[in-house]
Coordinates of C-alpha atoms in Angstrom, one line a residue:
Chain Z
X27 CA 0.1 0.1 0.0
X28 CA 1.0 3.4 -0.4
X29 CA 1.6 5.7 2.5
X30 CA 0.1 9.1 2.0
X31 CA 1.5 11.7 4.2
X32 CA 2.2 9.6 7.0
X33 CA -1.3 9.3 8.1
X34 CA -2.0 5.9 6.8
X35 CA 0.9 5.0 8.6
X36 CA -0.7 6.3 11.7
X37 CA -3.8 4.6 11.1
X38 CA -2.0 1.2 10.9
X39 CA -0.3 2.2 14.1
X40 CA -4.0 2.7 15.7
X41 CA -4.7 -0.5 14.8
X42 CA -2.2 -2.2 16.4
X43 CA -3.5 -0.6 19.7
X44 CA -0.2 1.5 19.9
X45 CA -1.5 4.8 21.2
X46 CA 1.8 6.1 22.6
X47 CA 3.1 9.3 21.4
X48 CA -0.2 9.7 19.7
X49 CA -0.8 12.9 21.4
X50 CA 2.9 13.7 21.6
X51 CA 4.2 14.0 18.2
X52 CA 1.9 17.2 17.7
X53 CA -0.3 15.3 14.8
X54 CA -3.6 17.1 13.9
X55 CA -5.8 15.1 11.7
X56 CA -6.6 17.0 8.5
X57 CA -10.0 18.6 7.7
X58 CA -10.4 16.0 4.8
X59 CA -9.7 13.0 7.1
X60 CA -12.4 14.4 9.7
X61 CA -14.6 15.0 7.1
X62 CA -13.9 11.6 5.7
X63 CA -14.5 9.8 9.2
X64 CA -17.8 11.8 9.9
X65 CA -19.1 10.5 6.5
X66 CA -18.2 7.0 7.2
X67 CA -19.7 7.0 10.3
X68 CA -23.0 8.6 9.1
X69 CA -23.0 5.7 6.5
X70 CA -22.4 3.1 9.0
X71 CA -25.1 4.4 11.3
X72 CA -27.7 4.2 8.4
X73 CA -26.7 0.9 7.2
X74 CA -27.6 -0.3 10.7
X75 CA -30.8 1.4 10.7
X76 CA -31.7 -0.3 7.4
X77 CA -30.5 -3.7 8.6
X78 CA -32.6 -3.4 11.6
X79 CA -35.9 -2.3 9.8
X80 CA -35.4 -5.0 7.3
X81 CA -34.7 -7.6 10.0
X82 CA -38.0 -6.6 12.0
X83 CA -40.2 -7.0 8.8
X84 CA -39.1 -10.2 8.2
X85 CA -39.2 -11.4 11.5
X86 CA -42.8 -10.0 11.6
X87 CA -43.8 -11.5 8.2
X88 CA -42.5 -14.9 9.5
X89 CA -44.2 -14.7 13.0
X90 CA -47.8 -13.7 11.0
X91 CA -47.1 -16.6 8.6
X92 CA -46.7 -19.2 11.5
X93 CA -49.1 -18.1 13.8
X94 CA -51.9 -18.0 11.2
X95 CA -51.1 -21.3 9.7
X96 CA -54.2 -23.7 10.5
X97 CA -52.2 -26.1 12.2
X98 CA -50.3 -24.0 14.4
X99 CA -52.2 -24.4 17.9
X100 CA -51.5 -28.2 17.5
X101 CA -48.1 -27.7 16.2
X102 CA -47.4 -25.6 18.9
X103 CA -48.8 -28.2 21.5
X104 CA -46.9 -30.9 19.8
X105 CA -43.4 -29.1 19.7
X106 CA -43.5 -26.4 22.2
X107 CA -44.7 -27.9 25.4
X108 CA -43.5 -26.4 28.5
X109 CA -44.4 -29.5 30.8
X110 CA -42.4 -31.9 28.4
X111 CA -39.8 -29.5 27.9
X112 CA -39.1 -29.5 31.6
X113 CA -39.1 -33.3 31.4
X114 CA -36.8 -33.7 29.0
X115 CA -34.2 -31.2 30.0
X116 CA -32.2 -33.5 32.8
X117 CA -32.6 -36.5 30.6
X118 CA -31.3 -35.3 27.3
X119 CA -28.5 -33.1 29.4
X120 CA -27.9 -36.6 30.8
X121 CA -27.4 -38.1 27.6
X122 CA -25.3 -35.1 26.2
X123 CA -22.9 -36.1 28.9
X124 CA -22.2 -39.3 26.8
X125 CA -21.7 -36.9 23.5
X126 CA -19.3 -35.0 25.2
X127 CA -17.3 -37.8 26.3
X128 CA -17.3 -39.7 23.1
X129 CA -16.5 -36.0 21.5
X130 CA -13.4 -35.4 23.5
X131 CA -11.7 -39.1 23.4
X132 CA -12.6 -39.5 19.5
X133 CA -11.6 -35.9 18.7
X134 CA -7.9 -36.7 20.1
X135 CA -7.9 -40.1 18.8
X136 CA -8.9 -38.9 15.4
X137 CA -6.3 -36.1 15.6
X138 CA -3.4 -38.3 16.2
X139 CA -4.4 -41.3 13.8
X140 CA -5.5 -38.5 11.0
X141 CA -2.3 -37.2 11.3
X142 CA -0.1 -40.4 11.1
X143 CA -2.4 -41.3 8.0
X144 CA -1.4 -37.9 6.3
X145 CA 2.4 -38.5 6.8
X146 CA 2.1 -41.9 5.7
X147 CA 0.5 -40.8 2.5
X148 CA 3.1 -38.1 2.0
X149 CA 6.2 -39.7 2.7
X150 CA 8.8 -39.3 -0.1
X151 CA 10.8 -42.3 -1.6
X152 CA 10.5 -45.5 -3.2
X153 CA 10.7 -47.7 -0.1
X154 CA 7.7 -46.3 1.3
X155 CA 5.3 -47.2 -1.7
X156 CA 3.1 -49.9 -0.1
X157 CA 2.6 -47.7 3.0
X158 CA 1.5 -44.7 0.6
X159 CA -0.8 -47.0 -1.1
X160 CA -2.5 -48.7 2.1
X161 CA -2.9 -44.9 3.5
X162 CA -4.5 -43.9 0.1
X163 CA -6.8 -47.0 0.3
X164 CA -8.0 -46.3 4.2
X165 CA -9.0 -42.8 3.1
X166 CA -10.6 -43.7 0.4
X167 CA -12.5 -46.4 1.9
X168 CA -13.8 -44.6 5.1
X169 CA -14.5 -41.5 3.3
X170 CA -16.7 -43.4 0.8
X171 CA -18.3 -45.9 3.3
X172 CA -21.8 -44.1 5.1
X173 CA -21.1 -43.5 8.7
X174 CA -24.0 -45.3 9.6
X175 CA -23.4 -48.8 7.8
X176 CA -19.8 -48.4 9.4
X177 CA -21.3 -48.2 12.8
X178 CA -23.9 -51.0 12.3
X179 CA -21.0 -53.3 11.1
X180 CA -18.7 -52.3 14.3
X181 CA -21.3 -52.0 16.7
X182 CA -23.3 -55.1 16.0
X183 CA -21.0 -57.1 13.5
X184 CA -17.6 -57.6 15.6
X185 CA -19.1 -58.6 18.8
X186 CA -20.9 -61.5 16.4
X187 CA -17.7 -62.7 15.8
X188 CA -17.0 -63.5 19.6
X189 CA -13.4 -62.6 19.6
X190 CA -11.9 -63.4 23.1
X191 CA -10.8 -60.2 24.9
X192 CA -12.6 -57.9 22.3
X193 CA -15.3 -55.5 24.0
X194 CA -18.4 -55.7 23.2
X195 CA -19.6 -52.1 24.9
X196 CA -21.7 -50.2 22.4
X197 CA -20.0 -46.9 23.4
X198 CA -16.4 -48.2 22.7
X199 CA -17.3 -49.7 19.5
X200 CA -19.5 -46.9 18.4
X201 CA -16.2 -44.5 19.3
X202 CA -14.0 -46.7 17.5
X203 CA -16.3 -46.8 14.4
X204 CA -16.6 -42.7 14.7
X205 CA -12.8 -42.5 15.0
X206 CA -12.3 -45.0 11.7
X207 CA -14.6 -42.5 9.5
X208 CA -13.5 -39.0 10.9
X209 CA -9.6 -39.8 10.8
X210 CA -10.1 -40.4 7.1
X211 CA -11.5 -37.2 6.8
X212 CA -8.9 -35.4 8.9
X213 CA -6.1 -37.2 7.1
X214 CA -7.0 -35.6 4.0
X215 CA -7.5 -32.3 5.6
X216 CA -4.0 -32.6 7.0
X217 CA -2.5 -33.9 3.6
X218 CA -4.1 -31.0 1.9
X219 CA -2.2 -28.7 4.3
X220 CA 1.1 -30.7 3.8
X221 CA 0.8 -30.3 0.2
X222 CA 0.0 -26.7 0.2
X223 CA 3.5 -26.0 1.7
X224 CA 6.0 -24.9 -1.0
X225 CA 9.0 -27.4 -1.9
X226 CA 11.1 -24.5 -1.3
X227 CA 10.6 -24.6 2.3
X228 CA 11.6 -28.2 2.6
X229 CA 14.5 -27.6 0.2
X230 CA 15.5 -24.5 2.4
X231 CA 15.1 -26.7 5.5
X232 CA 17.6 -29.4 3.9
X233 CA 19.8 -27.0 2.6
X234 CA 20.3 -25.7 6.4
X235 CA 21.4 -29.2 7.5
X236 CA 18.0 -30.4 8.7
X237 CA 17.2 -34.3 8.1
X238 CA 14.2 -35.3 6.2
X239 CA 12.6 -35.8 9.4
X240 CA 13.4 -32.6 11.1
X241 CA 12.3 -30.7 8.2
X242 CA 8.8 -32.3 8.1
X243 CA 8.9 -31.9 12.0
X244 CA 10.3 -28.2 12.6
X245 CA 9.0 -26.5 8.9
X246 CA 6.3 -28.4 7.3
X247 CA 4.0 -29.5 10.0
X248 CA 3.6 -26.7 11.8
X249 CA 2.9 -24.6 8.8
X250 CA 0.7 -27.3 7.4
X251 CA -1.5 -27.6 10.7
X252 CA -1.7 -24.0 11.1
X253 CA -3.4 -23.3 7.8
X254 CA -5.9 -26.2 8.3
X255 CA -7.1 -25.2 11.5
X256 CA -10.5 -23.7 10.4
X257 CA -11.2 -27.1 8.4
X258 CA -10.4 -29.4 11.2
X259 CA -12.6 -27.2 13.9
X260 CA -15.3 -27.9 11.0
X261 CA -14.9 -31.7 11.3
X262 CA -14.8 -31.3 14.9
X263 CA -18.4 -29.8 15.0
X264 CA -19.5 -32.5 12.5
X265 CA -18.0 -35.1 14.7
X266 CA -20.0 -33.7 17.8
X267 CA -23.5 -34.2 16.2
X268 CA -22.4 -37.2 14.7
X269 CA -21.5 -38.8 18.4
X270 CA -25.1 -39.3 18.5
X271 CA -25.3 -42.3 16.1
X272 CA -23.5 -44.6 18.5
X273 CA -27.1 -44.9 19.9
X274 CA -27.6 -47.8 17.2
X275 CA -26.1 -50.2 19.7
X276 CA -28.4 -49.1 22.3
X277 CA -26.3 -46.6 24.1
X278 CA -28.5 -43.4 25.7
X279 CA -27.1 -40.1 24.3
X280 CA -29.0 -37.0 24.0
X281 CA -31.1 -37.5 21.0
X282 CA -31.8 -40.9 22.1
X283 CA -33.2 -39.5 25.6
X284 CA -35.6 -37.4 23.6
X285 CA -36.5 -40.4 21.5
X286 CA -37.4 -42.3 24.7
X287 CA -40.0 -39.5 25.9
X288 CA -41.3 -39.0 22.3
X289 CA -42.1 -42.7 22.0
X290 CA -44.1 -42.6 25.2
X291 CA -45.8 -39.5 25.0
X292 CA -46.2 -39.0 21.0
X293 CA -45.2 -35.2 21.9
X294 CA -42.2 -33.7 19.8
X295 CA -40.9 -31.2 22.3
X296 CA -38.0 -33.2 23.7
X297 CA -36.4 -33.2 20.3
X298 CA -36.4 -29.4 19.9
X299 CA -34.9 -29.3 23.6
X300 CA -32.2 -31.8 22.3
X301 CA -31.9 -29.9 19.1
X302 CA -31.2 -26.4 20.9
X303 CA -28.6 -28.1 23.6
X304 CA -26.6 -29.4 20.5
X305 CA -26.8 -25.8 18.7
X306 CA -25.8 -24.3 22.1
X307 CA -22.9 -26.5 22.3
X308 CA -21.9 -25.8 18.5
X309 CA -22.0 -22.0 18.9
X310 CA -18.9 -21.6 21.1
X311 CA -17.0 -24.1 18.9
X312 CA -17.9 -22.1 16.0
X313 CA -16.9 -18.8 17.8
X314 CA -13.6 -20.2 18.6
X315 CA -12.8 -21.3 15.1
X316 CA -13.6 -17.9 14.1
X317 CA -11.3 -16.5 16.6
X318 CA -8.6 -19.0 16.1
X319 CA -8.9 -17.9 12.2
X320 CA -8.9 -14.1 12.7
X321 CA -6.0 -14.5 15.0
X322 CA -3.8 -16.3 12.2
X323 CA -4.6 -13.7 9.7
X324 CA -3.4 -10.9 12.2
X325 CA -0.2 -12.9 12.9
X326 CA 0.0 -13.3 8.8
X327 CA -0.7 -9.7 8.4
X328 CA 2.4 -9.0 10.5
X329 CA 4.6 -11.0 8.7
X330 CA 3.9 -14.2 10.3
X331 CA 5.5 -15.6 13.5
X332 CA 7.8 -18.2 11.5
Chain M
X1 CA -21.7 1.4 -4.6
X2 CA -23.6 4.4 -3.2
X3 CA -27.3 4.4 -3.7
X4 CA -29.2 7.5 -2.9
X5 CA -31.3 7.5 0.3
X6 CA -34.5 7.9 -2.2
X7 CA -33.6 4.4 -4.1
X8 CA -33.1 2.4 -0.7
X9 CA -36.1 3.8 0.6
X10 CA -38.1 2.7 -2.4
X11 CA -36.6 -0.4 -2.4
X12 CA -37.0 -1.0 1.0
X13 CA -40.7 -0.3 0.5
X14 CA -41.5 -2.4 -2.4
X15 CA -39.4 -5.1 -0.5
X16 CA -41.9 -4.8 2.4
X17 CA -44.7 -5.0 0.2
X18 CA -43.5 -8.1 -1.4
X19 CA -43.1 -9.8 1.6
X20 CA -46.3 -8.8 2.9
X21 CA -48.0 -9.9 -0.2
X22 CA -46.4 -13.4 0.4
X23 CA -47.4 -13.7 3.8
X24 CA -51.0 -13.2 2.6
X25 CA -50.6 -15.3 -0.5
X26 CA -49.3 -18.3 2.0
X27 CA -52.0 -17.6 4.4
X28 CA -53.7 -21.0 4.1
X29 CA -57.4 -21.2 4.0
X30 CA -58.7 -22.2 7.4
X31 CA -59.5 -26.0 8.0
X32 CA -62.9 -27.2 7.6
X33 CA -64.0 -28.4 11.1
X34 CA -64.3 -32.2 10.9
X35 CA -68.1 -32.9 12.1
X36 CA -66.7 -34.8 15.1
X37 CA -68.3 -32.6 17.8
X38 CA -71.6 -34.5 18.1
X39 CA -71.9 -38.1 18.5
X40 CA -75.3 -38.1 16.9
X41 CA -73.8 -36.9 13.8
X42 CA -71.1 -39.7 13.9
X43 CA -73.4 -42.4 14.6
X44 CA -75.3 -41.4 11.4
X45 CA -72.2 -41.2 9.3
X46 CA -71.0 -44.5 10.2
X47 CA -72.9 -45.8 7.0
X48 CA -71.7 -49.0 5.6
X49 CA -69.1 -48.4 3.2
X50 CA -69.8 -44.5 2.9
X51 CA -67.2 -43.2 5.5
X52 CA -65.7 -39.8 4.9
X53 CA -62.4 -41.8 4.4
X54 CA -59.2 -40.1 2.5
X55 CA -60.0 -41.7 -0.8
X56 CA -64.2 -42.0 -1.2
X57 CA -65.2 -45.7 -1.0
X58 CA -61.5 -47.1 -0.1
X59 CA -60.3 -47.6 3.3
X60 CA -56.5 -46.6 3.7
X61 CA -54.9 -48.9 6.6
X62 CA -51.5 -48.1 7.3
X63 CA -48.5 -50.1 9.1
X64 CA -44.7 -49.9 9.5
X65 CA -41.9 -51.8 7.2
X66 CA -40.9 -54.3 7.7
X67 CA -44.2 -55.7 9.2
X68 CA -43.2 -58.0 11.8
X69 CA -44.4 -61.5 12.4
X70 CA -46.6 -62.8 14.0
X71 CA -48.5 -59.8 13.5
X72 CA -48.2 -60.1 9.8
X73 CA -46.7 -62.8 7.4
X74 CA -44.0 -62.4 4.9
X75 CA -43.7 -58.8 5.4
X76 CA -46.9 -58.4 3.2
X77 CA -49.9 -56.6 5.1
X78 CA -52.3 -56.9 2.2
X79 CA -52.3 -60.8 2.2
X80 CA -54.6 -61.0 5.2
X81 CA -52.5 -63.1 7.0
X82 CA -51.1 -62.6 10.6
X83 CA -53.0 -61.5 13.5
X84 CA -53.0 -57.4 12.7
X85 CA -53.7 -58.3 9.0
X86 CA -56.6 -60.3 9.7
X87 CA -58.0 -57.8 12.2
X88 CA -57.5 -54.9 9.8
X89 CA -59.7 -56.6 7.4
X90 CA -62.2 -57.4 9.7
X91 CA -62.8 -54.1 11.1
X92 CA -62.9 -53.1 7.5
X93 CA -65.7 -55.5 6.3
X94 CA -67.5 -54.4 9.7
X95 CA -67.3 -50.8 8.4
X96 CA -68.7 -52.4 4.9
X97 CA -65.5 -52.5 2.8
X98 CA -64.5 -55.3 1.3
X99 CA -60.9 -56.8 0.8
X100 CA -60.6 -54.9 -3.0
X101 CA -61.9 -51.7 -1.3
X102 CA -58.8 -51.6 1.2
X103 CA -55.4 -50.0 0.5
X104 CA -52.4 -50.4 2.4
X105 CA -49.5 -48.1 3.1
X106 CA -46.2 -48.0 4.7
X107 CA -46.0 -45.4 7.5
X108 CA -43.1 -45.5 9.9
X109 CA -43.9 -45.9 13.4
X110 CA -43.3 -42.4 14.7
X111 CA -44.8 -40.6 11.8
X112 CA -47.9 -42.2 12.1
X113 CA -48.5 -40.0 15.3
X114 CA -46.9 -36.9 13.6
X115 CA -49.1 -33.8 13.7
X116 CA -50.4 -32.4 10.2
X117 CA -52.4 -34.1 7.6
X118 CA -52.7 -38.0 7.9
X119 CA -52.4 -40.0 4.8
X120 CA -54.4 -42.8 6.1
X121 CA -57.5 -43.7 7.5
X122 CA -56.4 -45.8 10.2
X123 CA -52.7 -47.4 11.6
X124 CA -52.6 -50.9 13.0
X125 CA -49.1 -51.2 14.3
X126 CA -49.1 -52.7 17.7
X127 CA -49.3 -49.3 19.4
X128 CA -50.5 -49.3 22.9
X129 CA -53.3 -47.2 24.2
X130 CA -52.3 -44.5 26.8
X131 CA -54.1 -41.3 28.4
X132 CA -50.8 -39.5 27.4
X133 CA -50.6 -40.4 23.7
X134 CA -54.4 -39.7 23.6
X135 CA -53.3 -36.2 23.7
X136 CA -51.8 -36.6 20.3
X137 CA -54.0 -39.2 18.4
X138 CA -56.9 -41.0 18.5
X139 CA -57.6 -44.3 19.5
X140 CA -59.9 -47.0 18.6
X141 CA -61.0 -49.3 21.6
X142 CA -58.2 -52.0 22.0
X143 CA -58.6 -55.0 19.8
X144 CA -55.6 -57.1 21.7
X145 CA -54.8 -57.3 25.6
X146 CA -51.0 -57.5 25.7
X147 CA -48.4 -58.7 28.0
X148 CA -45.1 -57.7 28.2
X149 CA -42.4 -60.7 28.4
X150 CA -38.7 -61.1 28.9
X151 CA -36.2 -62.8 26.7
X152 CA -32.8 -64.2 27.4
X153 CA -30.2 -66.6 26.1
X154 CA -30.8 -70.1 27.7
X155 CA -27.8 -71.0 30.2
X156 CA -27.4 -66.8 30.6
X157 CA -27.3 -64.7 33.7
X158 CA -30.9 -63.9 33.1
X159 CA -32.5 -67.2 32.1
X160 CA -32.7 -68.1 35.7
X161 CA -34.6 -65.0 37.2
X162 CA -37.8 -66.2 38.8
X163 CA -38.9 -62.4 40.3
X164 CA -38.6 -58.9 39.0
X165 CA -36.0 -58.6 41.9
X166 CA -33.6 -61.1 40.0
X167 CA -33.7 -58.8 36.8
X168 CA -32.6 -55.6 38.9
X169 CA -28.7 -56.1 38.3
X170 CA -28.7 -57.2 35.0
X171 CA -28.4 -54.9 31.7
X172 CA -31.7 -54.9 29.9
X173 CA -32.8 -53.8 26.6
X174 CA -35.8 -52.7 24.6
X175 CA -36.9 -50.9 21.6
X176 CA -37.3 -47.2 21.8
X177 CA -40.6 -45.8 22.0
X178 CA -42.3 -49.0 23.2
X179 CA -44.4 -50.0 26.6
X180 CA -41.4 -52.8 26.9
X181 CA -39.1 -49.9 27.8
X182 CA -41.5 -48.6 30.1
X183 CA -41.6 -51.8 32.0
X184 CA -38.1 -51.6 32.3
X185 CA -38.0 -48.5 33.5
X186 CA -41.3 -48.4 35.8
X187 CA -41.4 -51.9 37.1
X188 CA -38.1 -53.4 37.2
X189 CA -36.0 -50.2 37.9
X190 CA -32.8 -52.0 37.2
X191 CA -29.3 -50.4 38.4
X192 CA -27.9 -50.2 34.8
X193 CA -29.3 -47.8 32.1
X194 CA -31.3 -49.8 30.1
X195 CA -30.2 -50.0 26.4
X196 CA -32.6 -48.4 24.0
X197 CA -32.9 -49.9 20.3
X198 CA -34.3 -48.2 17.5
X199 CA -35.4 -51.6 16.2
X200 CA -36.4 -54.8 17.7
X201 CA -33.7 -56.4 15.4
X202 CA -31.0 -54.4 16.9
X203 CA -32.1 -55.3 20.6
X204 CA -32.1 -59.4 19.2
X205 CA -28.8 -58.9 17.9
X206 CA -27.4 -57.1 20.9
X207 CA -28.9 -60.1 22.9
X208 CA -27.3 -62.6 20.6
X209 CA -23.9 -60.7 21.2
X210 CA -24.0 -60.6 24.8
X211 CA -24.3 -57.1 24.9
X212 CA -27.5 -57.0 27.2
X213 CA -28.5 -60.0 29.4
X214 CA -32.3 -59.7 28.3
X215 CA -34.7 -57.8 26.3
X216 CA -38.3 -57.0 26.8
X217 CA -40.9 -57.3 24.2
X218 CA -44.5 -58.0 23.8
X219 CA -45.2 -61.8 24.6
X220 CA -46.7 -62.8 21.0
X221 CA -43.5 -61.1 19.7
X222 CA -41.6 -63.1 22.4
X223 CA -43.1 -66.5 21.3
X224 CA -42.3 -65.8 17.9
X225 CA -38.5 -64.8 18.7
X226 CA -37.7 -67.8 20.8
X227 CA -39.5 -70.0 18.2
X228 CA -37.9 -68.8 14.8
X229 CA -35.3 -66.2 15.2
X230 CA -33.3 -66.7 18.4
X231 CA -33.7 -70.3 18.8
X232 CA -31.1 -70.4 21.8
X233 CA -33.3 -67.9 23.8
X234 CA -36.1 -68.7 26.0
X235 CA -39.1 -66.7 27.6
X236 CA -37.7 -66.1 31.3
X237 CA -41.3 -64.8 32.1
X238 CA -44.1 -62.5 31.7
X239 CA -45.1 -59.3 33.4
X240 CA -48.5 -58.7 35.3
X241 CA -50.4 -55.7 34.4
X242 CA -49.6 -52.6 35.7
X243 CA -52.0 -51.0 37.9
X244 CA -54.7 -53.7 37.0
X245 CA -55.7 -52.3 34.0
X246 CA -55.0 -54.7 31.1
X247 CA -52.8 -53.1 28.4
X248 CA -54.4 -52.7 25.1
X249 CA -53.5 -52.2 21.6
X250 CA -55.7 -49.7 19.6
X251 CA -56.0 -48.4 16.2
X252 CA -54.3 -44.9 15.5
X253 CA -56.5 -42.5 14.0
X254 CA -55.9 -38.5 13.4
X255 CA -56.5 -36.6 16.4
X256 CA -60.2 -35.7 15.8
X257 CA -60.8 -37.9 13.0
X258 CA -64.5 -38.4 12.1
X259 CA -63.9 -42.4 11.7
X260 CA -63.0 -42.7 15.3
X261 CA -66.3 -43.8 16.9
X262 CA -67.3 -45.9 13.7
X263 CA -63.9 -47.5 14.1
X264 CA -64.3 -47.9 17.5
X265 CA -67.7 -49.3 17.3
X266 CA -66.3 -52.0 14.7
X267 CA -63.8 -53.3 17.2
X268 CA -66.2 -53.3 19.6
X269 CA -68.7 -55.7 17.8
X270 CA -66.0 -57.7 16.7
X271 CA -65.0 -58.4 20.2
X272 CA -68.6 -59.1 21.1
X273 CA -69.2 -61.9 18.6
X274 CA -65.8 -63.5 19.1
X275 CA -63.9 -63.0 16.2
X276 CA -61.0 -61.2 17.9
X277 CA -60.8 -64.0 20.2
X278 CA -61.0 -66.5 17.3
X279 CA -58.3 -64.5 15.2
X280 CA -56.2 -64.3 18.7
X281 CA -56.3 -68.4 18.5
X282 CA -55.6 -68.7 14.9
X283 CA -52.4 -66.2 14.7
X284 CA -51.2 -65.8 18.1
X285 CA -49.5 -68.5 20.5
X286 CA -51.5 -69.2 23.7
X287 CA -49.8 -67.2 26.8
X288 CA -50.6 -69.7 29.3
X289 CA -46.8 -71.3 29.5
X290 CA -44.9 -68.3 30.2
X291 CA -44.5 -67.8 34.1
X292 CA -45.6 -64.6 35.7
X293 CA -42.6 -62.5 37.2
X294 CA -43.7 -60.9 40.4

């Protein structure tokens, strides 16, 4: 960017929150700059006003459409019943504890396994050919296999083999199936990150005397992982929702807890409760993703910390 | 892009008008009130073969897919074989619809009681009548008094149980949304959380795999499972009715359906003339040889 008469440079400094000396160096903003800022503020105010108004209009229209629907009284009774909501909340939260435990354990396992598979796929040298083929076959197979079928096979099929010492616990088996599928997704994310690192980085590392392994460990992987944080967190949010599928094996998670009440009462409010609970759990993760991304962008804008 | 304030205002006004127009356009016509209010009207509208069905002159009956034995045979509800298929045709005959005027529809269990317009006249799917469920759908009078039974693998921990207390320490399972599951949570009150399966098939697999010690199903299903599907399992026993009132299966109709009283009348008539008892004998095993768990 071209710097005009020091003012833009000054603005840049303001962005850094570096206000020291802002008053001390006798800088007086020009008339034109004040004018421009006033105009910007006015535009922002107007944009906000218009946005609020159009939001309000949309909300009113939606409200009218829903409330005037002929089936609304019955739909309200079936989906928004306070009594069933009160009954569902503690049971759904009990079930959610299972989802959260699965998310944490599977999340860690998926990251480790995904990273190992990604490294296996990107190893150089003819000697590693079988390893590369195996890793590629694994990711192809488990990315293509529908998760629900994978779960059925692992949760209901593995115990049928009656192997000594292999667990029949549906939660452990379900977690295994989730890990298999998601590590294939995450391996691809990591691989994309590794392959996005310019070969010159590796070449430079090797020319500094780093071994292949050191180049991977200290130069390639840190950059690769950092660039892939947003898609990784995306997969994590997706995994969090899919943990509920282990209920195939009879384990009672948040959704199944809602199912039980719905089946007894034929009232759908518990599903709404479970849905909102999941959303409430996802929002912080999404915000965290945005924050991490923004922070990384800022670091990169300052020339990066590499 | 800079828009003159006037342009913005106009665009906004136009958008508002368009939105409101859509809202009004979408505003549905009020439902015609079904004439259910007076039973007098209902009584005279039970004319044979002339009910206010979905398709005039035809009776549409729904059940889940797959349709399990012994309630249906060969997963074909329309063949008249199996207890519920036979009952459905008997009810249809009673209402004045012969076999050719009956159409079948596959409707998943939990869609049968979703609010909104029903696509069937009634649903027959081993649905137990309860006061709580009556808030969401209409039931006919009960066509079958059902009892719940416990199945376990022969030689397993649960096979020796003689009483409800003997089941307390075991891992039990049942299909979600069934009274079988309610019996586990309300009557047995086991120490371990019961497993809840989406389908009885998965409960059966879990029993065979040793993931649960015992499963609870209704008695006729229990007889069928132990006789034909999981032959290394046995019926441990059956539960007594809770609160002294027999649990009954009823036909499911839309809430406030015009047909409810007619269908109920038909079921009552079939009970009175012994048809239901005859069909029970024909299709369902006698429940006398399952010990009662107390």
